[in-house]
Amino acid sequence: MKKKILISLVLIVALGCKKTKFSDDNTNLYKWKRDMYRAPVQKDEPSLFYSRNGTLARNNSAVFICSDFVVLTEYLKDKQQDSIYKASGGMQVYKYEKLERVGK
C-alpha cells in the first residue's frame, strides 16, 4: 500500500512539474532578426551561457558573431535556439527579435 502511494506521488510530481520549453505555435510564420553570440572568455569562470536565452553569470557582454533574417514559426525558432545552444556546448546562442507576421 505504501509503495503504491509513493509511486503515485512521484508520478504526480513528475507530470505536474513538466514544463514545455517550446512554443505551441507551429502554424503562423514570422520574420525574425536572428543574432548569434558567443560567450566571452572569462578568467575565473567557464566560457558559456547559462541558458539558451543568453544569460551570463556577470554583466559581461557576449561577443557578437553574425546577424541575419529568417522566416520561422515560434516553435521552429525555439527549436533552433535550443539546438545551437546544445550543439555548441553552451558557448553560442541565437537571440531573436520578432519583426512581423508573414502571410495571411
PDB file of N, CA and C in Angstrom:
ATOM      1  N   MET A   1       0.822  -1.195   0.000  1.00  0.00           N
ATOM      2  CA  MET A   1       0.000   0.000   0.000  1.00  0.00           C
ATOM      3  C   MET A   1       0.872   1.268   0.000  1.00  0.00           C
ATOM      4  N   LYS A   2       1.874   1.272   0.873  1.00  0.00           N
ATOM      5  CA  LYS A   2       2.763   2.428   0.946  1.00  0.00           C
ATOM      6  C   LYS A   2       3.510   2.616  -0.363  1.00  0.00           C
ATOM      7  N   LYS A   3       3.844   1.493  -0.985  1.00  0.00           N
ATOM      8  CA  LYS A   3       4.570   1.540  -2.259  1.00  0.00           C
ATOM      9  C   LYS A   3       3.725   2.203  -3.343  1.00  0.00           C
ATOM     10  N   LYS A   4       2.439   1.858  -3.405  1.00  0.00           N
ATOM     11  CA  LYS A   4       1.541   2.431  -4.391  1.00  0.00           C
ATOM     12  C   LYS A   4       1.352   3.928  -4.175  1.00  0.00           C
ATOM     13  N   ILE A   5       1.237   4.342  -2.922  1.00  0.00           N
ATOM     14  CA  ILE A   5       1.079   5.763  -2.616  1.00  0.00           C
ATOM     15  C   ILE A   5       2.339   6.531  -3.006  1.00  0.00           C
ATOM     16  N   LEU A   6       3.486   5.960  -2.686  1.00  0.00           N
ATOM     17  CA  LEU A   6       4.747   6.607  -3.033  1.00  0.00           C
ATOM     18  C   LEU A   6       4.918   6.732  -4.544  1.00  0.00           C
ATOM     19  N   ILE A   7       4.600   5.690  -5.276  1.00  0.00           N
ATOM     20  CA  ILE A   7       4.699   5.712  -6.732  1.00  0.00           C
ATOM     21  C   ILE A   7       3.738   6.746  -7.321  1.00  0.00           C
ATOM     22  N   SER A   8       2.516   6.798  -6.799  1.00  0.00           N
ATOM     23  CA  SER A   8       1.553   7.769  -7.325  1.00  0.00           C
ATOM     24  C   SER A   8       1.984   9.202  -7.013  1.00  0.00           C
ATOM     25  N   LEU A   9       2.569   9.443  -5.845  1.00  0.00           N
ATOM     26  CA  LEU A   9       3.062  10.779  -5.530  1.00  0.00           C
ATOM     27  C   LEU A   9       4.215  11.180  -6.445  1.00  0.00           C
ATOM     28  N   VAL A  10       5.105  10.252  -6.724  1.00  0.00           N
ATOM     29  CA  VAL A  10       6.219  10.532  -7.624  1.00  0.00           C
ATOM     30  C   VAL A  10       5.705  10.846  -9.022  1.00  0.00           C
ATOM     31  N   LEU A  11       4.736  10.104  -9.495  1.00  0.00           N
ATOM     32  CA  LEU A  11       4.159  10.361 -10.818  1.00  0.00           C
ATOM     33  C   LEU A  11       3.464  11.718 -10.878  1.00  0.00           C
ATOM     34  N   ILE A  12       2.742  12.058  -9.839  1.00  0.00           N
ATOM     35  CA  ILE A  12       2.048  13.344  -9.810  1.00  0.00           C
ATOM     36  C   ILE A  12       3.053  14.489  -9.850  1.00  0.00           C
ATOM     37  N   VAL A  13       4.110  14.375  -9.066  1.00  0.00           N
ATOM     38  CA  VAL A  13       5.132  15.425  -9.052  1.00  0.00           C
ATOM     39  C   VAL A  13       5.847  15.500 -10.397  1.00  0.00           C
ATOM     40  N   ALA A  14       6.199  14.345 -10.954  1.00  0.00           N
ATOM     41  CA  ALA A  14       6.928  14.327 -12.229  1.00  0.00           C
ATOM     42  C   ALA A  14       6.084  14.901 -13.360  1.00  0.00           C
ATOM     43  N   LEU A  15       4.837  14.539 -13.439  1.00  0.00           N
ATOM     44  CA  LEU A  15       3.972  15.033 -14.513  1.00  0.00           C
ATOM     45  C   LEU A  15       3.519  16.462 -14.271  1.00  0.00           C
ATOM     46  N   GLY A  16       3.354  16.848 -13.023  1.00  0.00           N
ATOM     47  CA  GLY A  16       2.902  18.191 -12.701  1.00  0.00           C
ATOM     48  C   GLY A  16       3.971  19.243 -12.908  1.00  0.00           C
ATOM     49  N   CYS A  17       5.227  18.871 -12.760  1.00  0.00           N
ATOM     50  CA  CYS A  17       6.331  19.829 -12.876  1.00  0.00           C
ATOM     51  C   CYS A  17       6.920  19.897 -14.275  1.00  0.00           C
ATOM     52  N   LYS A  18       6.430  19.097 -15.182  1.00  0.00           N
ATOM     53  CA  LYS A  18       6.982  19.083 -16.533  1.00  0.00           C
ATOM     54  C   LYS A  18       6.633  20.393 -17.243  1.00  0.00           C
ATOM     55  N   LYS A  19       7.662  21.038 -17.780  1.00  0.00           N
ATOM     56  CA  LYS A  19       7.453  22.296 -18.495  1.00  0.00           C
ATOM     57  C   LYS A  19       7.640  22.068 -19.988  1.00  0.00           C
ATOM     58  N   THR A  20       6.867  22.779 -20.766  1.00  0.00           N
ATOM     59  CA  THR A  20       7.044  22.759 -22.208  1.00  0.00           C
ATOM     60  C   THR A  20       8.025  23.864 -22.540  1.00  0.00           C
ATOM     61  N   LYS A  21       9.180  23.505 -23.094  1.00  0.00           N
ATOM     62  CA  LYS A  21      10.158  24.552 -23.369  1.00  0.00           C
ATOM     63  C   LYS A  21      10.017  25.139 -24.760  1.00  0.00           C
ATOM     64  N   PHE A  22       9.137  24.581 -25.579  1.00  0.00           N
ATOM     65  CA  PHE A  22       8.925  25.104 -26.918  1.00  0.00           C
ATOM     66  C   PHE A  22       7.508  25.636 -27.043  1.00  0.00           C
ATOM     67  N   SER A  23       7.348  26.635 -27.892  1.00  0.00           N
ATOM     68  CA  SER A  23       6.042  27.236 -28.127  1.00  0.00           C
ATOM     69  C   SER A  23       5.113  26.247 -28.841  1.00  0.00           C
ATOM     70  N   ASP A  24       3.815  26.433 -28.650  1.00  0.00           N
ATOM     71  CA  ASP A  24       2.821  25.580 -29.315  1.00  0.00           C
ATOM     72  C   ASP A  24       2.471  26.087 -30.709  1.00  0.00           C
ATOM     73  N   ASP A  25       2.902  27.302 -31.054  1.00  0.00           N
ATOM     74  CA  ASP A  25       2.544  27.920 -32.329  1.00  0.00           C
ATOM     75  C   ASP A  25       3.471  27.417 -33.439  1.00  0.00           C
ATOM     76  N   ASN A  26       2.971  26.456 -34.221  1.00  0.00           N
ATOM     77  CA  ASN A  26       3.757  25.935 -35.331  1.00  0.00           C
ATOM     78  C   ASN A  26       3.044  26.181 -36.660  1.00  0.00           C
ATOM     79  N   THR A  27       2.139  27.168 -36.693  1.00  0.00           N
ATOM     80  CA  THR A  27       1.393  27.441 -37.922  1.00  0.00           C
ATOM     81  C   THR A  27       1.627  28.848 -38.461  1.00  0.00           C
ATOM     82  N   ASN A  28       1.784  29.830 -37.581  1.00  0.00           N
ATOM     83  CA  ASN A  28       1.960  31.225 -38.016  1.00  0.00           C
ATOM     84  C   ASN A  28       3.430  31.514 -38.279  1.00  0.00           C
ATOM     85  N   LEU A  29       3.714  32.019 -39.471  1.00  0.00           N
ATOM     86  CA  LEU A  29       5.087  32.367 -39.824  1.00  0.00           C
ATOM     87  C   LEU A  29       5.377  33.824 -39.462  1.00  0.00           C
ATOM     88  N   TYR A  30       6.572  34.054 -38.951  1.00  0.00           N
ATOM     89  CA  TYR A  30       7.017  35.395 -38.593  1.00  0.00           C
ATOM     90  C   TYR A  30       8.400  35.637 -39.181  1.00  0.00           C
ATOM     91  N   LYS A  31       8.678  36.895 -39.462  1.00  0.00           N
ATOM     92  CA  LYS A  31      10.021  37.283 -39.885  1.00  0.00           C
ATOM     93  C   LYS A  31      10.781  37.680 -38.618  1.00  0.00           C
ATOM     94  N   TRP A  32      11.971  37.094 -38.449  1.00  0.00           N
ATOM     95  CA  TRP A  32      12.777  37.319 -37.260  1.00  0.00           C
ATOM     96  C   TRP A  32      14.140  37.883 -37.642  1.00  0.00           C
ATOM     97  N   LYS A  33      14.657  38.763 -36.819  1.00  0.00           N
ATOM     98  CA  LYS A  33      16.056  39.168 -36.915  1.00  0.00           C
ATOM     99  C   LYS A  33      16.796  38.255 -35.940  1.00  0.00           C
ATOM    100  N   ARG A  34      17.739  37.471 -36.461  1.00  0.00           N
ATOM    101  CA  ARG A  34      18.446  36.478 -35.655  1.00  0.00           C
ATOM    102  C   ARG A  34      19.904  36.895 -35.490  1.00  0.00           C
ATOM    103  N   ASP A  35      20.347  37.037 -34.248  1.00  0.00           N
ATOM    104  CA  ASP A  35      21.729  37.388 -33.942  1.00  0.00           C
ATOM    105  C   ASP A  35      22.386  36.208 -33.241  1.00  0.00           C
ATOM    106  N   MET A  36      23.610  35.902 -33.643  1.00  0.00           N
ATOM    107  CA  MET A  36      24.356  34.836 -32.985  1.00  0.00           C
ATOM    108  C   MET A  36      25.432  35.454 -32.094  1.00  0.00           C
ATOM    109  N   TYR A  37      25.527  34.956 -30.879  1.00  0.00           N
ATOM    110  CA  TYR A  37      26.505  35.438 -29.919  1.00  0.00           C
ATOM    111  C   TYR A  37      27.331  34.278 -29.382  1.00  0.00           C
ATOM    112  N   ARG A  38      28.569  34.587 -29.021  1.00  0.00           N
ATOM    113  CA  ARG A  38      29.458  33.624 -28.373  1.00  0.00           C
ATOM    114  C   ARG A  38      29.717  34.138 -26.965  1.00  0.00           C
ATOM    115  N   ALA A  39      29.795  33.226 -26.027  1.00  0.00           N
ATOM    116  CA  ALA A  39      30.067  33.623 -24.651  1.00  0.00           C
ATOM    117  C   ALA A  39      31.484  34.176 -24.543  1.00  0.00           C
ATOM    118  N   PRO A  40      31.677  35.243 -23.763  1.00  0.00           N
ATOM    119  CA  PRO A  40      33.011  35.821 -23.633  1.00  0.00           C
ATOM    120  C   PRO A  40      33.931  34.924 -22.817  1.00  0.00           C
ATOM    121  N   VAL A  41      35.217  35.013 -23.091  1.00  0.00           N
ATOM    122  CA  VAL A  41      36.201  34.274 -22.321  1.00  0.00           C
ATOM    123  C   VAL A  41      36.365  34.983 -20.985  1.00  0.00           C
ATOM    124  N   GLN A  42      36.205  34.218 -19.904  1.00  0.00           N
ATOM    125  CA  GLN A  42      36.293  34.795 -18.571  1.00  0.00           C
ATOM    126  C   GLN A  42      37.432  34.119 -17.809  1.00  0.00           C
ATOM    127  N   LYS A  43      38.091  34.876 -16.974  1.00  0.00           N
ATOM    128  CA  LYS A  43      39.276  34.376 -16.296  1.00  0.00           C
ATOM    129  C   LYS A  43      38.959  33.267 -15.292  1.00  0.00           C
ATOM    130  N   ASP A  44      37.979  33.477 -14.449  1.00  0.00           N
ATOM    131  CA  ASP A  44      37.709  32.540 -13.359  1.00  0.00           C
ATOM    132  C   ASP A  44      36.476  31.673 -13.559  1.00  0.00           C
ATOM    133  N   GLU A  45      35.788  31.842 -14.660  1.00  0.00           N
ATOM    134  CA  GLU A  45      34.545  31.111 -14.889  1.00  0.00           C
ATOM    135  C   GLU A  45      34.566  30.475 -16.264  1.00  0.00           C
ATOM    136  N   PRO A  46      33.735  29.456 -16.466  1.00  0.00           N
ATOM    137  CA  PRO A  46      33.684  28.840 -17.795  1.00  0.00           C
ATOM    138  C   PRO A  46      33.122  29.806 -18.833  1.00  0.00           C
ATOM    139  N   SER A  47      33.555  29.626 -20.058  1.00  0.00           N
ATOM    140  CA  SER A  47      33.112  30.482 -21.148  1.00  0.00           C
ATOM    141  C   SER A  47      31.857  29.885 -21.771  1.00  0.00           C
ATOM    142  N   LEU A  48      30.728  30.044 -21.080  1.00  0.00           N
ATOM    143  CA  LEU A  48      29.478  29.529 -21.613  1.00  0.00           C
ATOM    144  C   LEU A  48      28.303  30.310 -21.071  1.00  0.00           C
ATOM    145  N   PHE A  49      27.192  30.168 -21.765  1.00  0.00           N
ATOM    146  CA  PHE A  49      25.934  30.772 -21.341  1.00  0.00           C
ATOM    147  C   PHE A  49      25.242  29.810 -20.385  1.00  0.00           C
ATOM    148  N   TYR A  50      24.467  30.350 -19.464  1.00  0.00           N
ATOM    149  CA  TYR A  50      23.772  29.507 -18.502  1.00  0.00           C
ATOM    150  C   TYR A  50      22.385  29.095 -18.960  1.00  0.00           C
ATOM    151  N   SER A  51      21.895  29.673 -20.045  1.00  0.00           N
ATOM    152  CA  SER A  51      20.618  29.256 -20.616  1.00  0.00           C
ATOM    153  C   SER A  51      20.637  29.534 -22.108  1.00  0.00           C
ATOM    154  N   ARG A  52      19.688  28.956 -22.823  1.00  0.00           N
ATOM    155  CA  ARG A  52      19.644  29.161 -24.270  1.00  0.00           C
ATOM    156  C   ARG A  52      19.210  30.569 -24.641  1.00  0.00           C
ATOM    157  N   ASN A  53      18.763  31.346 -23.648  1.00  0.00           N
ATOM    158  CA  ASN A  53      18.370  32.738 -23.895  1.00  0.00           C
ATOM    159  C   ASN A  53      19.533  33.703 -23.772  1.00  0.00           C
ATOM    160  N   GLY A  54      20.722  33.225 -23.402  1.00  0.00           N
ATOM    161  CA  GLY A  54      21.902  34.077 -23.362  1.00  0.00           C
ATOM    162  C   GLY A  54      22.221  34.670 -22.011  1.00  0.00           C
ATOM    163  N   THR A  55      21.799  34.030 -20.916  1.00  0.00           N
ATOM    164  CA  THR A  55      22.075  34.534 -19.583  1.00  0.00           C
ATOM    165  C   THR A  55      23.528  34.281 -19.197  1.00  0.00           C
ATOM    166  N   LEU A  56      24.208  35.307 -18.716  1.00  0.00           N
ATOM    167  CA  LEU A  56      25.591  35.196 -18.264  1.00  0.00           C
ATOM    168  C   LEU A  56      25.652  35.356 -16.747  1.00  0.00           C
ATOM    169  N   ALA A  57      26.727  34.849 -16.137  1.00  0.00           N
ATOM    170  CA  ALA A  57      26.894  34.969 -14.695  1.00  0.00           C
ATOM    171  C   ALA A  57      27.090  36.424 -14.276  1.00  0.00           C
ATOM    172  N   ARG A  58      27.869  37.145 -15.033  1.00  0.00           N
ATOM    173  CA  ARG A  58      28.131  38.560 -14.741  1.00  0.00           C
ATOM    174  C   ARG A  58      27.479  39.411 -15.819  1.00  0.00           C
ATOM    175  N   ASN A  59      27.684  40.704 -15.731  1.00  0.00           N
ATOM    176  CA  ASN A  59      27.133  41.616 -16.731  1.00  0.00           C
ATOM    177  C   ASN A  59      28.067  41.777 -17.929  1.00  0.00           C
ATOM    178  N   ASN A  60      28.914  40.792 -18.179  1.00  0.00           N
ATOM    179  CA  ASN A  60      29.793  40.834 -19.350  1.00  0.00           C
ATOM    180  C   ASN A  60      28.954  40.729 -20.604  1.00  0.00           C
ATOM    181  N   SER A  61      29.342  41.475 -21.594  1.00  0.00           N
ATOM    182  CA  SER A  61      28.590  41.399 -22.844  1.00  0.00           C
ATOM    183  C   SER A  61      29.102  40.227 -23.673  1.00  0.00           C
ATOM    184  N   ALA A  62      28.200  39.591 -24.348  1.00  0.00           N
ATOM    185  CA  ALA A  62      28.557  38.477 -25.222  1.00  0.00           C
ATOM    186  C   ALA A  62      29.197  39.019 -26.495  1.00  0.00           C
ATOM    187  N   VAL A  63      29.956  38.166 -27.161  1.00  0.00           N
ATOM    188  CA  VAL A  63      30.639  38.553 -28.384  1.00  0.00           C
ATOM    189  C   VAL A  63      29.700  38.314 -29.561  1.00  0.00           C
ATOM    190  N   PHE A  64      29.385  39.383 -30.299  1.00  0.00           N
ATOM    191  CA  PHE A  64      28.506  39.292 -31.459  1.00  0.00           C
ATOM    192  C   PHE A  64      29.245  38.593 -32.602  1.00  0.00           C
ATOM    193  N   ILE A  65      28.586  37.602 -33.240  1.00  0.00           N
ATOM    194  CA  ILE A  65      29.207  36.874 -34.348  1.00  0.00           C
ATOM    195  C   ILE A  65      28.594  37.283 -35.681  1.00  0.00           C
ATOM    196  N   CYS A  66      27.278  37.136 -35.818  1.00  0.00           N
ATOM    197  CA  CYS A  66      26.637  37.475 -37.089  1.00  0.00           C
ATOM    198  C   CYS A  66      25.153  37.746 -36.875  1.00  0.00           C
ATOM    199  N   SER A  67      24.531  38.270 -37.912  1.00  0.00           N
ATOM    200  CA  SER A  67      23.106  38.577 -37.873  1.00  0.00           C
ATOM    201  C   SER A  67      22.496  38.253 -39.228  1.00  0.00           C
ATOM    202  N   ASP A  68      21.261  37.772 -39.219  1.00  0.00           N
ATOM    203  CA  ASP A  68      20.547  37.523 -40.462  1.00  0.00           C
ATOM    204  C   ASP A  68      19.047  37.589 -40.202  1.00  0.00           C
ATOM    205  N   PHE A  69      18.274  37.475 -41.277  1.00  0.00           N
ATOM    206  CA  PHE A  69      16.822  37.497 -41.184  1.00  0.00           C
ATOM    207  C   PHE A  69      16.285  36.152 -41.642  1.00  0.00           C
ATOM    208  N   VAL A  70      15.355  35.588 -40.872  1.00  0.00           N
ATOM    209  CA  VAL A  70      14.783  34.285 -41.188  1.00  0.00           C
ATOM    210  C   VAL A  70      13.270  34.344 -41.038  1.00  0.00           C
ATOM    211  N   VAL A  71      12.580  33.428 -41.705  1.00  0.00           N
ATOM    212  CA  VAL A  71      11.133  33.284 -41.574  1.00  0.00           C
ATOM    213  C   VAL A  71      10.882  31.934 -40.925  1.00  0.00           C
ATOM    214  N   LEU A  72      10.346  31.969 -39.705  1.00  0.00           N
ATOM    215  CA  LEU A  72      10.120  30.756 -38.917  1.00  0.00           C
ATOM    216  C   LEU A  72       8.843  30.888 -38.106  1.00  0.00           C
ATOM    217  N   THR A  73       8.332  29.746 -37.661  1.00  0.00           N
ATOM    218  CA  THR A  73       7.260  29.756 -36.676  1.00  0.00           C
ATOM    219  C   THR A  73       7.888  29.913 -35.291  1.00  0.00           C
ATOM    220  N   GLU A  74       7.062  30.197 -34.294  1.00  0.00           N
ATOM    221  CA  GLU A  74       7.563  30.304 -32.911  1.00  0.00           C
ATOM    222  C   GLU A  74       8.203  28.985 -32.480  1.00  0.00           C
ATOM    223  N   TYR A  75       7.574  27.871 -32.842  1.00  0.00           N
ATOM    224  CA  TYR A  75       8.080  26.554 -32.460  1.00  0.00           C
ATOM    225  C   TYR A  75       9.464  26.298 -33.066  1.00  0.00           C
ATOM    226  N   LEU A  76       9.611  26.577 -34.362  1.00  0.00           N
ATOM    227  CA  LEU A  76      10.903  26.347 -35.014  1.00  0.00           C
ATOM    228  C   LEU A  76      11.980  27.292 -34.477  1.00  0.00           C
ATOM    229  N   LYS A  77      11.595  28.501 -34.123  1.00  0.00           N
ATOM    230  CA  LYS A  77      12.533  29.441 -33.506  1.00  0.00           C
ATOM    231  C   LYS A  77      13.064  28.873 -32.195  1.00  0.00           C
ATOM    232  N   ASP A  78      12.169  28.358 -31.372  1.00  0.00           N
ATOM    233  CA  ASP A  78      12.580  27.759 -30.101  1.00  0.00           C
ATOM    234  C   ASP A  78      13.462  26.541 -30.306  1.00  0.00           C
ATOM    235  N   LYS A  79      13.124  25.717 -31.305  1.00  0.00           N
ATOM    236  CA  LYS A  79      13.938  24.522 -31.599  1.00  0.00           C
ATOM    237  C   LYS A  79      15.345  24.908 -32.046  1.00  0.00           C
ATOM    238  N   GLN A  80      15.461  25.911 -32.927  1.00  0.00           N
ATOM    239  CA  GLN A  80      16.780  26.352 -33.387  1.00  0.00           C
ATOM    240  C   GLN A  80      17.594  26.948 -32.246  1.00  0.00           C
ATOM    241  N   GLN A  81      16.931  27.720 -31.401  1.00  0.00           N
ATOM    242  CA  GLN A  81      17.615  28.345 -30.279  1.00  0.00           C
ATOM    243  C   GLN A  81      18.165  27.273 -29.334  1.00  0.00           C
ATOM    244  N   ASP A  82      17.377  26.255 -29.076  1.00  0.00           N
ATOM    245  CA  ASP A  82      17.810  25.160 -28.213  1.00  0.00           C
ATOM    246  C   ASP A  82      18.897  24.323 -28.884  1.00  0.00           C
ATOM    247  N   SER A  83      18.772  24.110 -30.175  1.00  0.00           N
ATOM    248  CA  SER A  83      19.716  23.277 -30.916  1.00  0.00           C
ATOM    249  C   SER A  83      21.117  23.879 -30.942  1.00  0.00           C
ATOM    250  N   ILE A  84      21.241  25.175 -31.256  1.00  0.00           N
ATOM    251  CA  ILE A  84      22.571  25.790 -31.325  1.00  0.00           C
ATOM    252  C   ILE A  84      23.202  25.853 -29.940  1.00  0.00           C
ATOM    253  N   TYR A  85      22.390  26.050 -28.926  1.00  0.00           N
ATOM    254  CA  TYR A  85      22.898  26.079 -27.547  1.00  0.00           C
ATOM    255  C   TYR A  85      23.483  24.722 -27.161  1.00  0.00           C
ATOM    256  N   LYS A  86      22.749  23.660 -27.460  1.00  0.00           N
ATOM    257  CA  LYS A  86      23.224  22.312 -27.119  1.00  0.00           C
ATOM    258  C   LYS A  86      24.403  21.883 -27.986  1.00  0.00           C
ATOM    259  N   ALA A  87      24.351  22.175 -29.284  1.00  0.00           N
ATOM    260  CA  ALA A  87      25.414  21.745 -30.204  1.00  0.00           C
ATOM    261  C   ALA A  87      26.746  22.430 -29.904  1.00  0.00           C
ATOM    262  N   SER A  88      26.701  23.649 -29.394  1.00  0.00           N
ATOM    263  CA  SER A  88      27.941  24.366 -29.104  1.00  0.00           C
ATOM    264  C   SER A  88      28.420  24.155 -27.678  1.00  0.00           C
ATOM    265  N   GLY A  89      27.740  23.325 -26.935  1.00  0.00           N
ATOM    266  CA  GLY A  89      28.136  23.099 -25.544  1.00  0.00           C
ATOM    267  C   GLY A  89      27.867  24.293 -24.655  1.00  0.00           C
ATOM    268  N   GLY A  90      26.892  25.114 -25.035  1.00  0.00           N
ATOM    269  CA  GLY A  90      26.527  26.281 -24.245  1.00  0.00           C
ATOM    270  C   GLY A  90      27.350  27.519 -24.542  1.00  0.00           C
ATOM    271  N   MET A  91      28.205  27.453 -25.556  1.00  0.00           N
ATOM    272  CA  MET A  91      29.064  28.605 -25.867  1.00  0.00           C
ATOM    273  C   MET A  91      28.440  29.587 -26.846  1.00  0.00           C
ATOM    274  N   GLN A  92      27.431  29.164 -27.615  1.00  0.00           N
ATOM    275  CA  GLN A  92      26.808  30.053 -28.595  1.00  0.00           C
ATOM    276  C   GLN A  92      25.299  30.031 -28.423  1.00  0.00           C
ATOM    277  N   VAL A  93      24.681  31.184 -28.673  1.00  0.00           N
ATOM    278  CA  VAL A  93      23.223  31.283 -28.620  1.00  0.00           C
ATOM    279  C   VAL A  93      22.721  32.155 -29.762  1.00  0.00           C
ATOM    280  N   TYR A  94      21.486  31.892 -30.149  1.00  0.00           N
ATOM    281  CA  TYR A  94      20.764  32.779 -31.060  1.00  0.00           C
ATOM    282  C   TYR A  94      19.856  33.655 -30.210  1.00  0.00           C
ATOM    283  N   LYS A  95      19.827  34.937 -30.513  1.00  0.00           N
ATOM    284  CA  LYS A  95      18.842  35.832 -29.915  1.00  0.00           C
ATOM    285  C   LYS A  95      17.959  36.321 -31.043  1.00  0.00           C
ATOM    286  N   TYR A  96      16.651  36.241 -30.844  1.00  0.00           N
ATOM    287  CA  TYR A  96      15.692  36.578 -31.885  1.00  0.00           C
ATOM    288  C   TYR A  96      14.918  37.843 -31.523  1.00  0.00           C
ATOM    289  N   GLU A  97      14.593  38.598 -32.560  1.00  0.00           N
ATOM    290  CA  GLU A  97      13.705  39.751 -32.426  1.00  0.00           C
ATOM    291  C   GLU A  97      12.613  39.602 -33.465  1.00  0.00           C
ATOM    292  N   LYS A  98      11.374  39.505 -33.012  1.00  0.00           N
ATOM    293  CA  LYS A  98      10.234  39.326 -33.920  1.00  0.00           C
ATOM    294  C   LYS A  98       9.955  40.647 -34.636  1.00  0.00           C
ATOM    295  N   LEU A  99       9.941  40.591 -35.972  1.00  0.00           N
ATOM    296  CA  LEU A  99       9.718  41.810 -36.753  1.00  0.00           C
ATOM    297  C   LEU A  99       8.293  41.934 -37.237  1.00  0.00           C
ATOM    298  N   GLU A 100       7.783  40.917 -37.933  1.00  0.00           N
ATOM    299  CA  GLU A 100       6.427  40.997 -38.493  1.00  0.00           C
ATOM    300  C   GLU A 100       5.921  39.602 -38.825  1.00  0.00           C
ATOM    301  N   ARG A 101       4.610  39.520 -38.913  1.00  0.00           N
ATOM    302  CA  ARG A 101       3.985  38.274 -39.322  1.00  0.00           C
ATOM    303  C   ARG A 101       4.004  38.180 -40.840  1.00  0.00           C
ATOM    304  N   VAL A 102       4.285  36.985 -41.334  1.00  0.00           N
ATOM    305  CA  VAL A 102       4.375  36.755 -42.786  1.00  0.00           C
ATOM    306  C   VAL A 102       3.156  35.951 -43.209  1.00  0.00           C
ATOM    307  N   GLY A 103       2.587  36.282 -44.340  1.00  0.00           N
ATOM    308  CA  GLY A 103       1.434  35.532 -44.859  1.00  0.00           C
ATOM    309  C   GLY A 103       0.122  36.165 -44.451  1.00  0.00           C
ATOM    310  N   LYS A 104      -0.908  35.327 -44.321  1.00  0.00           N
ATOM    311  CA  LYS A 104      -2.265  35.812 -44.058  1.00  0.00           C
ATOM    312  C   LYS A 104      -2.410  36.408 -42.689  1.00  0.00           C
TER     313      LYS A 104
END
